[in-house]
PDB file of C-alpha atoms in Angstrom:
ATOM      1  CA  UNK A 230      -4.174   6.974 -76.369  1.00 92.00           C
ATOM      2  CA  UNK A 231      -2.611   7.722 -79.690  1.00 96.00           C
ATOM      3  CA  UNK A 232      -4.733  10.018 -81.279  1.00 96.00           C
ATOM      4  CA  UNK A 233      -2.537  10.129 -84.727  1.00 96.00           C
ATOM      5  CA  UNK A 234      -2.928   6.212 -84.680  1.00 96.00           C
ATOM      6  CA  UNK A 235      -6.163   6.247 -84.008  1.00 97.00           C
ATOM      7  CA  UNK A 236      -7.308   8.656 -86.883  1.00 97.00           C
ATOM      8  CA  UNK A 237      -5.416   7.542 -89.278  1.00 96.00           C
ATOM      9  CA  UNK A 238      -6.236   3.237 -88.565  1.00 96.00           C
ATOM     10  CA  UNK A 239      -9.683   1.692 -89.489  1.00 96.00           C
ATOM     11  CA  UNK A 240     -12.017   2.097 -86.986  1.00 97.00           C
ATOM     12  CA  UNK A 241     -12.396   0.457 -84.220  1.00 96.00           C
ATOM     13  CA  UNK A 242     -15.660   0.465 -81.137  1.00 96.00           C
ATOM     14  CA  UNK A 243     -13.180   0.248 -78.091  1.00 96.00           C
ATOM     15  CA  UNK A 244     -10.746   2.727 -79.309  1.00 97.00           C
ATOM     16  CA  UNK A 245     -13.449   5.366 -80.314  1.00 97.00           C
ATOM     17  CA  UNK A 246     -15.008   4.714 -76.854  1.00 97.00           C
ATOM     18  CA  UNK A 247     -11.321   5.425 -75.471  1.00 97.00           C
ATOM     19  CA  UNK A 248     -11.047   8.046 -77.219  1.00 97.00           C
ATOM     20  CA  UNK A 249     -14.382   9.675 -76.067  1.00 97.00           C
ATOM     21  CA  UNK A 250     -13.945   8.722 -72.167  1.00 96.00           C
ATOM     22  CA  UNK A 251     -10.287  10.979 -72.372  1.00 96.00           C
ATOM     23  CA  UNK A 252     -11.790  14.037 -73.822  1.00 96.00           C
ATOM     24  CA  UNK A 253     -14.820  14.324 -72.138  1.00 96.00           C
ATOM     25  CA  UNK A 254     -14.543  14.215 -68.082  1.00 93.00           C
ATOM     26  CA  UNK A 255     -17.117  11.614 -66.650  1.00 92.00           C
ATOM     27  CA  UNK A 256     -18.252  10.200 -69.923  1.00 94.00           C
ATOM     28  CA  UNK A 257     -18.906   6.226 -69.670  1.00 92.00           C
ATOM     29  CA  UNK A 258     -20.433   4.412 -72.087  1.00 93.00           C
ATOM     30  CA  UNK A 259     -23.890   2.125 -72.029  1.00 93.00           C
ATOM     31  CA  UNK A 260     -24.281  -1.336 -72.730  1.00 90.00           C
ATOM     32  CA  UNK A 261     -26.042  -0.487 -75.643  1.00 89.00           C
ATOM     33  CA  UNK A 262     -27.176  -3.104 -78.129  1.00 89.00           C
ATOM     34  CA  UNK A 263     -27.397  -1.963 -82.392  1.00 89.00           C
ATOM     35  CA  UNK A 264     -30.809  -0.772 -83.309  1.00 90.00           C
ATOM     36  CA  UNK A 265     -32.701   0.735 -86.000  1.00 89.00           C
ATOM     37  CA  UNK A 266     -35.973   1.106 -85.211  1.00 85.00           C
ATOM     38  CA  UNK A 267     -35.883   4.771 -85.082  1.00 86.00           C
ATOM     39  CA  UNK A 268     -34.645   4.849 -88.423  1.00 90.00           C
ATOM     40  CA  UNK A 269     -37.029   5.541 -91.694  1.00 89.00           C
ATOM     41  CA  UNK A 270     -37.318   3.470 -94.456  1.00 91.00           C
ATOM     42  CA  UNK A 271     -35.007   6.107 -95.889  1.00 89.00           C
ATOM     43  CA  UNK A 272     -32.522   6.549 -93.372  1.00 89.00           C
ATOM     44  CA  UNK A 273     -32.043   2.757 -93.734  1.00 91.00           C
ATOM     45  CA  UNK A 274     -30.725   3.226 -97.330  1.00 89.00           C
ATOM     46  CA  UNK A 275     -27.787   4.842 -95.476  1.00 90.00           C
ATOM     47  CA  UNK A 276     -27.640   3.162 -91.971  1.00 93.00           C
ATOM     48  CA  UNK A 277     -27.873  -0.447 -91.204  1.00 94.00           C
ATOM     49  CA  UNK A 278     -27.634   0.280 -87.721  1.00 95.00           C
ATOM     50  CA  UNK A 279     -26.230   2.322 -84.503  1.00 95.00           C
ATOM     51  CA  UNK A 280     -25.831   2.513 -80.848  1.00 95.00           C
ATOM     52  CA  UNK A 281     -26.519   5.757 -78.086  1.00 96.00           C
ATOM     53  CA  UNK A 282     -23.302   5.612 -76.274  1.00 96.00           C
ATOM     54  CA  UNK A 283     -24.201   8.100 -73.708  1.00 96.00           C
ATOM     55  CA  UNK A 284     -24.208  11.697 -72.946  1.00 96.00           C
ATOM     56  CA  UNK A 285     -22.188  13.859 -71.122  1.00 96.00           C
ATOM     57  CA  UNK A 286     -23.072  17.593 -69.937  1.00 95.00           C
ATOM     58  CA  UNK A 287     -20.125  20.179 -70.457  1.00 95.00           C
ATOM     59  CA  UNK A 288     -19.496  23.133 -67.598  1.00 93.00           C
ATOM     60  CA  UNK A 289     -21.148  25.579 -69.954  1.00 92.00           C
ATOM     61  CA  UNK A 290     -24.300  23.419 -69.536  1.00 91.00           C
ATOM     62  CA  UNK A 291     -24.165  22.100 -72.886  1.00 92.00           C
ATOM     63  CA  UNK A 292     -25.369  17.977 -73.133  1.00 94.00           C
ATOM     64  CA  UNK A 293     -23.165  16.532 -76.021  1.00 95.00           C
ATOM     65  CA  UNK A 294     -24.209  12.743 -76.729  1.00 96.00           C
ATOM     66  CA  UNK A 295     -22.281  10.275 -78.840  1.00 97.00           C
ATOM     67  CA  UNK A 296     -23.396   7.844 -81.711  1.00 96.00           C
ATOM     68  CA  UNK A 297     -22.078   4.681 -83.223  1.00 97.00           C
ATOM     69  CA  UNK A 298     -23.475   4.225 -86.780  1.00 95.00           C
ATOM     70  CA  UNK A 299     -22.755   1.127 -89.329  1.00 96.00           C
ATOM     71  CA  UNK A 300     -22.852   2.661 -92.864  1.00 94.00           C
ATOM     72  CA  UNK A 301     -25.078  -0.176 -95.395  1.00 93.00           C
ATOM     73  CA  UNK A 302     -22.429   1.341 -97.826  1.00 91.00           C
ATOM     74  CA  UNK A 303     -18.854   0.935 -97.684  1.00 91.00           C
ATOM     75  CA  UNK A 304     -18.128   4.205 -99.547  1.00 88.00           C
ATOM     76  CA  UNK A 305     -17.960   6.145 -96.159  1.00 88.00           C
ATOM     77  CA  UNK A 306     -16.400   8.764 -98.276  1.00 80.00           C
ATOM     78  CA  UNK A 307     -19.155   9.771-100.457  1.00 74.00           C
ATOM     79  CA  UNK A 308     -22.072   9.323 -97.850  1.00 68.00           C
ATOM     80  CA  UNK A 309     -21.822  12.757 -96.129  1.00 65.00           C
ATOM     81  CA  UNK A 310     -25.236  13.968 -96.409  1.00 68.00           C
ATOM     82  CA  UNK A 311     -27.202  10.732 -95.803  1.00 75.00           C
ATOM     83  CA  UNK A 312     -25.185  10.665 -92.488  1.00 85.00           C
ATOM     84  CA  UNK A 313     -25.747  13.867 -91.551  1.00 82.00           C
ATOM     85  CA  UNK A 314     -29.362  13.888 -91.452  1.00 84.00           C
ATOM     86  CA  UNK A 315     -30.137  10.584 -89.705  1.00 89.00           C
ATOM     87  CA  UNK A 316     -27.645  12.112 -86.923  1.00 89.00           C
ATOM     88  CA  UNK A 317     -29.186  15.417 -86.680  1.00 87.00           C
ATOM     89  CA  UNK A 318     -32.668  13.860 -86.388  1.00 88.00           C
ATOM     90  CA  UNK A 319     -31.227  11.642 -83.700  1.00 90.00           C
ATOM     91  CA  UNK A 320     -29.424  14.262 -81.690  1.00 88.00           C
ATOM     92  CA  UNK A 321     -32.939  16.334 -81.467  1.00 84.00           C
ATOM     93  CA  UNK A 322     -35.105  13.018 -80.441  1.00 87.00           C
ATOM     94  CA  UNK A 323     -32.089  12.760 -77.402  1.00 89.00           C
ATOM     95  CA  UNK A 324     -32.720  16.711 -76.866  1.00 87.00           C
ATOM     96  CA  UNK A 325     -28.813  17.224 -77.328  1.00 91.00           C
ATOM     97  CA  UNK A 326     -26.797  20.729 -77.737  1.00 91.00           C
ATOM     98  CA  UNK A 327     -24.436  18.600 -79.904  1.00 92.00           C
ATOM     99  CA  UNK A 328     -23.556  15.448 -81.035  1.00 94.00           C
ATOM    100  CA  UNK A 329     -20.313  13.557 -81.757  1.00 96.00           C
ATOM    101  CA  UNK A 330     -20.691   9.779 -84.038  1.00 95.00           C
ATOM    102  CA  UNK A 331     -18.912   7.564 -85.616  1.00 96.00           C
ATOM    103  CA  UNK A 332     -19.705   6.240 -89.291  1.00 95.00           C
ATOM    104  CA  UNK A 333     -17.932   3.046 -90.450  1.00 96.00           C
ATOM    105  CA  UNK A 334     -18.281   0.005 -92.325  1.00 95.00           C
ATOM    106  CA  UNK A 335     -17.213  -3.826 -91.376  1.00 94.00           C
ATOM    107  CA  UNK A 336     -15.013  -3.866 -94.926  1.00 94.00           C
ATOM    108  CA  UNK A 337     -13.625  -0.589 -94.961  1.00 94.00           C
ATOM    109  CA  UNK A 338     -10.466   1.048 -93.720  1.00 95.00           C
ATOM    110  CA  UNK A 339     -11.899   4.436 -94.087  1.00 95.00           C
ATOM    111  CA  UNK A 340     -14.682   5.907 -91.810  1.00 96.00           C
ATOM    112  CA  UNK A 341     -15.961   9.462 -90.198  1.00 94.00           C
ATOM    113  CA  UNK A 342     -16.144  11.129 -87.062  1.00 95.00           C
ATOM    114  CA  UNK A 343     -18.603  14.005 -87.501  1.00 93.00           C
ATOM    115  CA  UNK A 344     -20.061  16.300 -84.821  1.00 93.00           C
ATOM    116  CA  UNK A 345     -23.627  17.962 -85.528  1.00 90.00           C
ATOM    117  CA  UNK A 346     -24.541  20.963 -83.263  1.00 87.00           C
ATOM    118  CA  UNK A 347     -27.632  23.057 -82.441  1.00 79.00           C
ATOM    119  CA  UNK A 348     -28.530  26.433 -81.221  1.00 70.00           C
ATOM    120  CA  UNK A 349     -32.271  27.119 -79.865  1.00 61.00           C
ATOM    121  CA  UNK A 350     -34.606  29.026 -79.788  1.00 61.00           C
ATOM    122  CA  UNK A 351     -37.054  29.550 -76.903  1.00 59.00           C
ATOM    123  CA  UNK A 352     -35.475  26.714 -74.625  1.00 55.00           C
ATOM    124  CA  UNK A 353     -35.159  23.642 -76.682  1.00 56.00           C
ATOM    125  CA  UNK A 354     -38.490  23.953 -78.557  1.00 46.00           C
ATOM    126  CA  UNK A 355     -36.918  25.363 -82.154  1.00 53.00           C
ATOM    127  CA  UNK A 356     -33.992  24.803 -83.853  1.00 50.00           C
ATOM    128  CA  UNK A 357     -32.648  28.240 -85.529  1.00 46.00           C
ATOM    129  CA  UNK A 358     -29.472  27.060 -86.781  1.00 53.00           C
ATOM    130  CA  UNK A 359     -27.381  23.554 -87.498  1.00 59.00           C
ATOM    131  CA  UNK A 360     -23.966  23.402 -88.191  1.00 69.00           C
ATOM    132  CA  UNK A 361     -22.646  20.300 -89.092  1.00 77.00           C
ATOM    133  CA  UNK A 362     -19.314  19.266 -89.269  1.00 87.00           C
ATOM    134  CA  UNK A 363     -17.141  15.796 -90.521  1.00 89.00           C
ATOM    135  CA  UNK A 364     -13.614  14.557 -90.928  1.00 92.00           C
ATOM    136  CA  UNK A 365     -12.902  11.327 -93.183  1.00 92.00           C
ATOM    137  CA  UNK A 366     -10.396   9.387 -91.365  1.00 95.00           C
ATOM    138  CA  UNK A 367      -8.352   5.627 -91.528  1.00 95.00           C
ATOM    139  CA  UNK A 368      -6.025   4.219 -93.449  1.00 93.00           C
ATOM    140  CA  UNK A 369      -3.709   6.161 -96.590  1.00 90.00           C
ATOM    141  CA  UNK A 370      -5.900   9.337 -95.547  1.00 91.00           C
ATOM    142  CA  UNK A 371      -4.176  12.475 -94.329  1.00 89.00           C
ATOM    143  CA  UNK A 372      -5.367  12.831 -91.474  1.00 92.00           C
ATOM    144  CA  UNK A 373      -2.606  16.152 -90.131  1.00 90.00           C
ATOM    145  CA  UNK A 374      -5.809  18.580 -89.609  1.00 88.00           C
ATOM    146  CA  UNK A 375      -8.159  16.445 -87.727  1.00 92.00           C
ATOM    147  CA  UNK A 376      -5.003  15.634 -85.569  1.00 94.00           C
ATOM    148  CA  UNK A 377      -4.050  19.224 -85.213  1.00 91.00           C
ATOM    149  CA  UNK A 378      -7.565  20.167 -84.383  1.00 91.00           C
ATOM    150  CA  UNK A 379      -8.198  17.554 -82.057  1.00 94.00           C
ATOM    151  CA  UNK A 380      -5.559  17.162 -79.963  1.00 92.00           C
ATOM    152  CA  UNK A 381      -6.644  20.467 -78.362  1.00 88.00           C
ATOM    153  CA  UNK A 382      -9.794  19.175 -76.796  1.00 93.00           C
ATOM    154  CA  UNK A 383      -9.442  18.376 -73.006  1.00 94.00           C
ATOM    155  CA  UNK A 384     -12.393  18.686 -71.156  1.00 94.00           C
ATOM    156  CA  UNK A 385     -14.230  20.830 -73.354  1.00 95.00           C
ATOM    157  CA  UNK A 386     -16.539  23.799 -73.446  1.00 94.00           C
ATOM    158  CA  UNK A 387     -19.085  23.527 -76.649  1.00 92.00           C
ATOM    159  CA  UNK A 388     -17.477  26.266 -78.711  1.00 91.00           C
ATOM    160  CA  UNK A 389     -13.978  24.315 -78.224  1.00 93.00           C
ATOM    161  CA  UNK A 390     -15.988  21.323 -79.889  1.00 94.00           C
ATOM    162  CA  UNK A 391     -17.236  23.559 -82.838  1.00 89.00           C
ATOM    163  CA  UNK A 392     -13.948  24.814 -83.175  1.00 89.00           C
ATOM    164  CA  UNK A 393     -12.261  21.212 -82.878  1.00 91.00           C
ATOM    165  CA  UNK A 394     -14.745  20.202 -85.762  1.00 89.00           C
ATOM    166  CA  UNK A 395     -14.495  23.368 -87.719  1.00 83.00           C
ATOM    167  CA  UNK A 396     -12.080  23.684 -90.684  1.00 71.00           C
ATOM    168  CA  UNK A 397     -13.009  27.084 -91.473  1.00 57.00           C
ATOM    169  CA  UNK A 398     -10.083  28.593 -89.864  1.00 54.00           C
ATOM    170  CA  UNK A 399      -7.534  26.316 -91.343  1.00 55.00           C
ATOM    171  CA  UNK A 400      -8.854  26.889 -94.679  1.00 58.00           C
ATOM    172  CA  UNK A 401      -8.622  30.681 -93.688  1.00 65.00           C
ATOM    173  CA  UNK A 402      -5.032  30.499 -92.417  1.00 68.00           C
ATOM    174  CA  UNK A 403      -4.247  28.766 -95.457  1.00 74.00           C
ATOM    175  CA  UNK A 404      -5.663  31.077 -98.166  1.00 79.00           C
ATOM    176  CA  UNK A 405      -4.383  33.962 -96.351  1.00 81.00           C
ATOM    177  CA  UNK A 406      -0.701  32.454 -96.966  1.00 85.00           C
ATOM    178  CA  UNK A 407      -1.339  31.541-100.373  1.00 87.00           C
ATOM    179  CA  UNK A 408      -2.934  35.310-101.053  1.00 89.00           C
ATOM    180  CA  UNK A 409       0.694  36.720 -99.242  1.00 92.00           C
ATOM    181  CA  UNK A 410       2.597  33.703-101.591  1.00 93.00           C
ATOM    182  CA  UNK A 411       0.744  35.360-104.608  1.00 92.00           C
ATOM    183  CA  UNK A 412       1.786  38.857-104.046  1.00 93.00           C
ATOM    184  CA  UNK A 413       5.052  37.940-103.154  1.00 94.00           C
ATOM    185  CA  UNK A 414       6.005  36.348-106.536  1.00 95.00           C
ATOM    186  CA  UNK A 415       3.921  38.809-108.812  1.00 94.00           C
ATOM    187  CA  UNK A 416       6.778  41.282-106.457  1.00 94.00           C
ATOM    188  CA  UNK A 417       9.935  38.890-107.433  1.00 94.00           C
ATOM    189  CA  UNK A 418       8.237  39.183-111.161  1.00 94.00           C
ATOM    190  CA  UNK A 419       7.876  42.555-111.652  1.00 93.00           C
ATOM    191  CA  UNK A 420      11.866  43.157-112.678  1.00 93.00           C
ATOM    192  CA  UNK A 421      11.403  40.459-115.548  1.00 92.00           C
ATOM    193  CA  UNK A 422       7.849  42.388-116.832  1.00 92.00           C
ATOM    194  CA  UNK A 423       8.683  42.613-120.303  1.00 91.00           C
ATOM    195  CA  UNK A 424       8.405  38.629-120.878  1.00 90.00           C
ATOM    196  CA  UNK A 425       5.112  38.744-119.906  1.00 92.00           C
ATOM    197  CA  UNK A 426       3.955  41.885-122.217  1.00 91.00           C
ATOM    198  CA  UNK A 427       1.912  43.968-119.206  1.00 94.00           C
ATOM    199  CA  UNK A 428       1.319  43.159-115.232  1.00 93.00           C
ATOM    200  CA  UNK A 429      -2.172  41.864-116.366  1.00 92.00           C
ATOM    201  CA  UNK A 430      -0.481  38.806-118.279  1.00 93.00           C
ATOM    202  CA  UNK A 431       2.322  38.559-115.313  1.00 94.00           C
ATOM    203  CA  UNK A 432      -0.577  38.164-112.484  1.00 93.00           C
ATOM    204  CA  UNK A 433      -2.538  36.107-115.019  1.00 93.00           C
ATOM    205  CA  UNK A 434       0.945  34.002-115.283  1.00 94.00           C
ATOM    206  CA  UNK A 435       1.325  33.508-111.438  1.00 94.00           C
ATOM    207  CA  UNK A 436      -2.464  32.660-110.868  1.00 93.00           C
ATOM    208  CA  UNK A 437      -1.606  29.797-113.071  1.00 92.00           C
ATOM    209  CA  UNK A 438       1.188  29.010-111.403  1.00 93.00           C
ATOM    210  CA  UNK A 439       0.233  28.528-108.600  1.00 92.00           C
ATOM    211  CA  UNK A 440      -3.266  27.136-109.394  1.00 89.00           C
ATOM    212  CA  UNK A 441      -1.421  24.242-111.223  1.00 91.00           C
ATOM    213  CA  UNK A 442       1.205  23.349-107.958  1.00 90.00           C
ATOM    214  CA  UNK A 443      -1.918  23.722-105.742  1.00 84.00           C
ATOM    215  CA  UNK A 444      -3.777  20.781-108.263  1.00 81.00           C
ATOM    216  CA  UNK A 445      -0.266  18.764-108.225  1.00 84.00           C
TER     217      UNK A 445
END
């Protein structure tokens, strides 16, 4: 499929079930009707409904299970944490490593695909750690990191997921450039100190500087 057309359209049930089945080997999807009777009162402020669209188990042994959810809000952008919970609840009543859903709403172009996953303790009987991840994706919204992240997952292992889902690094690789940029123009400065007074002022000047083309 196209994955940049995908992420960056409104969502759609076949495509995200397309995309699924090409990532993950032997993944295909149930018949599965919308429900929420598993949801809370709560929960139901945030989801109207969703479908279990199967699970798949990795060759590290990992089971990661997908979700279809329809958001009761259609600003997908802002719902993050409601989201989160009612799929992490979801992924332990399924006893999942990990999970991979979909969040949309019928009149909005914009929508999430988030992954939630687990690591155990003693089997599967307590959860020691969560990490939850989410990209907002569809129409006018950049969507070059999910794309650049995603594309790499063929057949994956579960860290490959977490690291799929992860923007940590990015953000790393980025701030390390922008720490080198910084240096690099205090450097190209330095000759021209005397506008600024002292090299205080002149790094205080290129903070700035940069803080304001970062902001534009």
């Amino acid at each position: 499929m196209d994955l940049e057309k995908f992420l960056s359209t409104s969502y759609n049930s076949q495509s995200f079930e397309t995309f699924i089945s090409e990532i993950f080997y032997g993944f295909e999807a149930l018949n599965s009707l919308d429900e929420d009777e598993d949801l809370s009162e709560n929960e139901k402020e945030h989801i109207k409904s969703y479908r279990f669209l199967g699970q798949v188990e990795l060759d590290d042994d990992s089971e990661i299970g997908f979700f279809e959810f329809t958001s009761t809000s259609s600003q997908i952008e802002n719902k993050r944490v409601g989201y989160a919970n009612v799929l992490k609840k979801l992924a332990k009543d399924y006893m999942l490593d990990g999970a991979i859903a979909s969040f949309y709403h019928p009149q909005s172009d914009v929508w999430r695909l988030s992954f939630v996953g687990f690591e155990y303790d003693d089997g599967r009987a307590n959860v020691t750690n969560l990490k939850r991840y989410t990209y907002v994706l569809g129409q006018d919204v950049a969507v070059k990191t999910p794309l650049a992240q995603l594309k790499k997952l063929k057949y994956p292992q579960y860290k490959e997921i977490e690291e799929a889902f992860s923007v940590e690094r990015v953000s790393k690789d980025f701030f390390d450039k922008y720490k080198k940029l910084y240096y690099d123009i205090c450097g190209y400065l330095i000759p021209q100190l005397a506008y600024f007074g002292n090299e205080k002022k002149l790094k205080l000047f290129t903070k700035k500087l940069l803080g304001r083309i970062v902001f534009l």
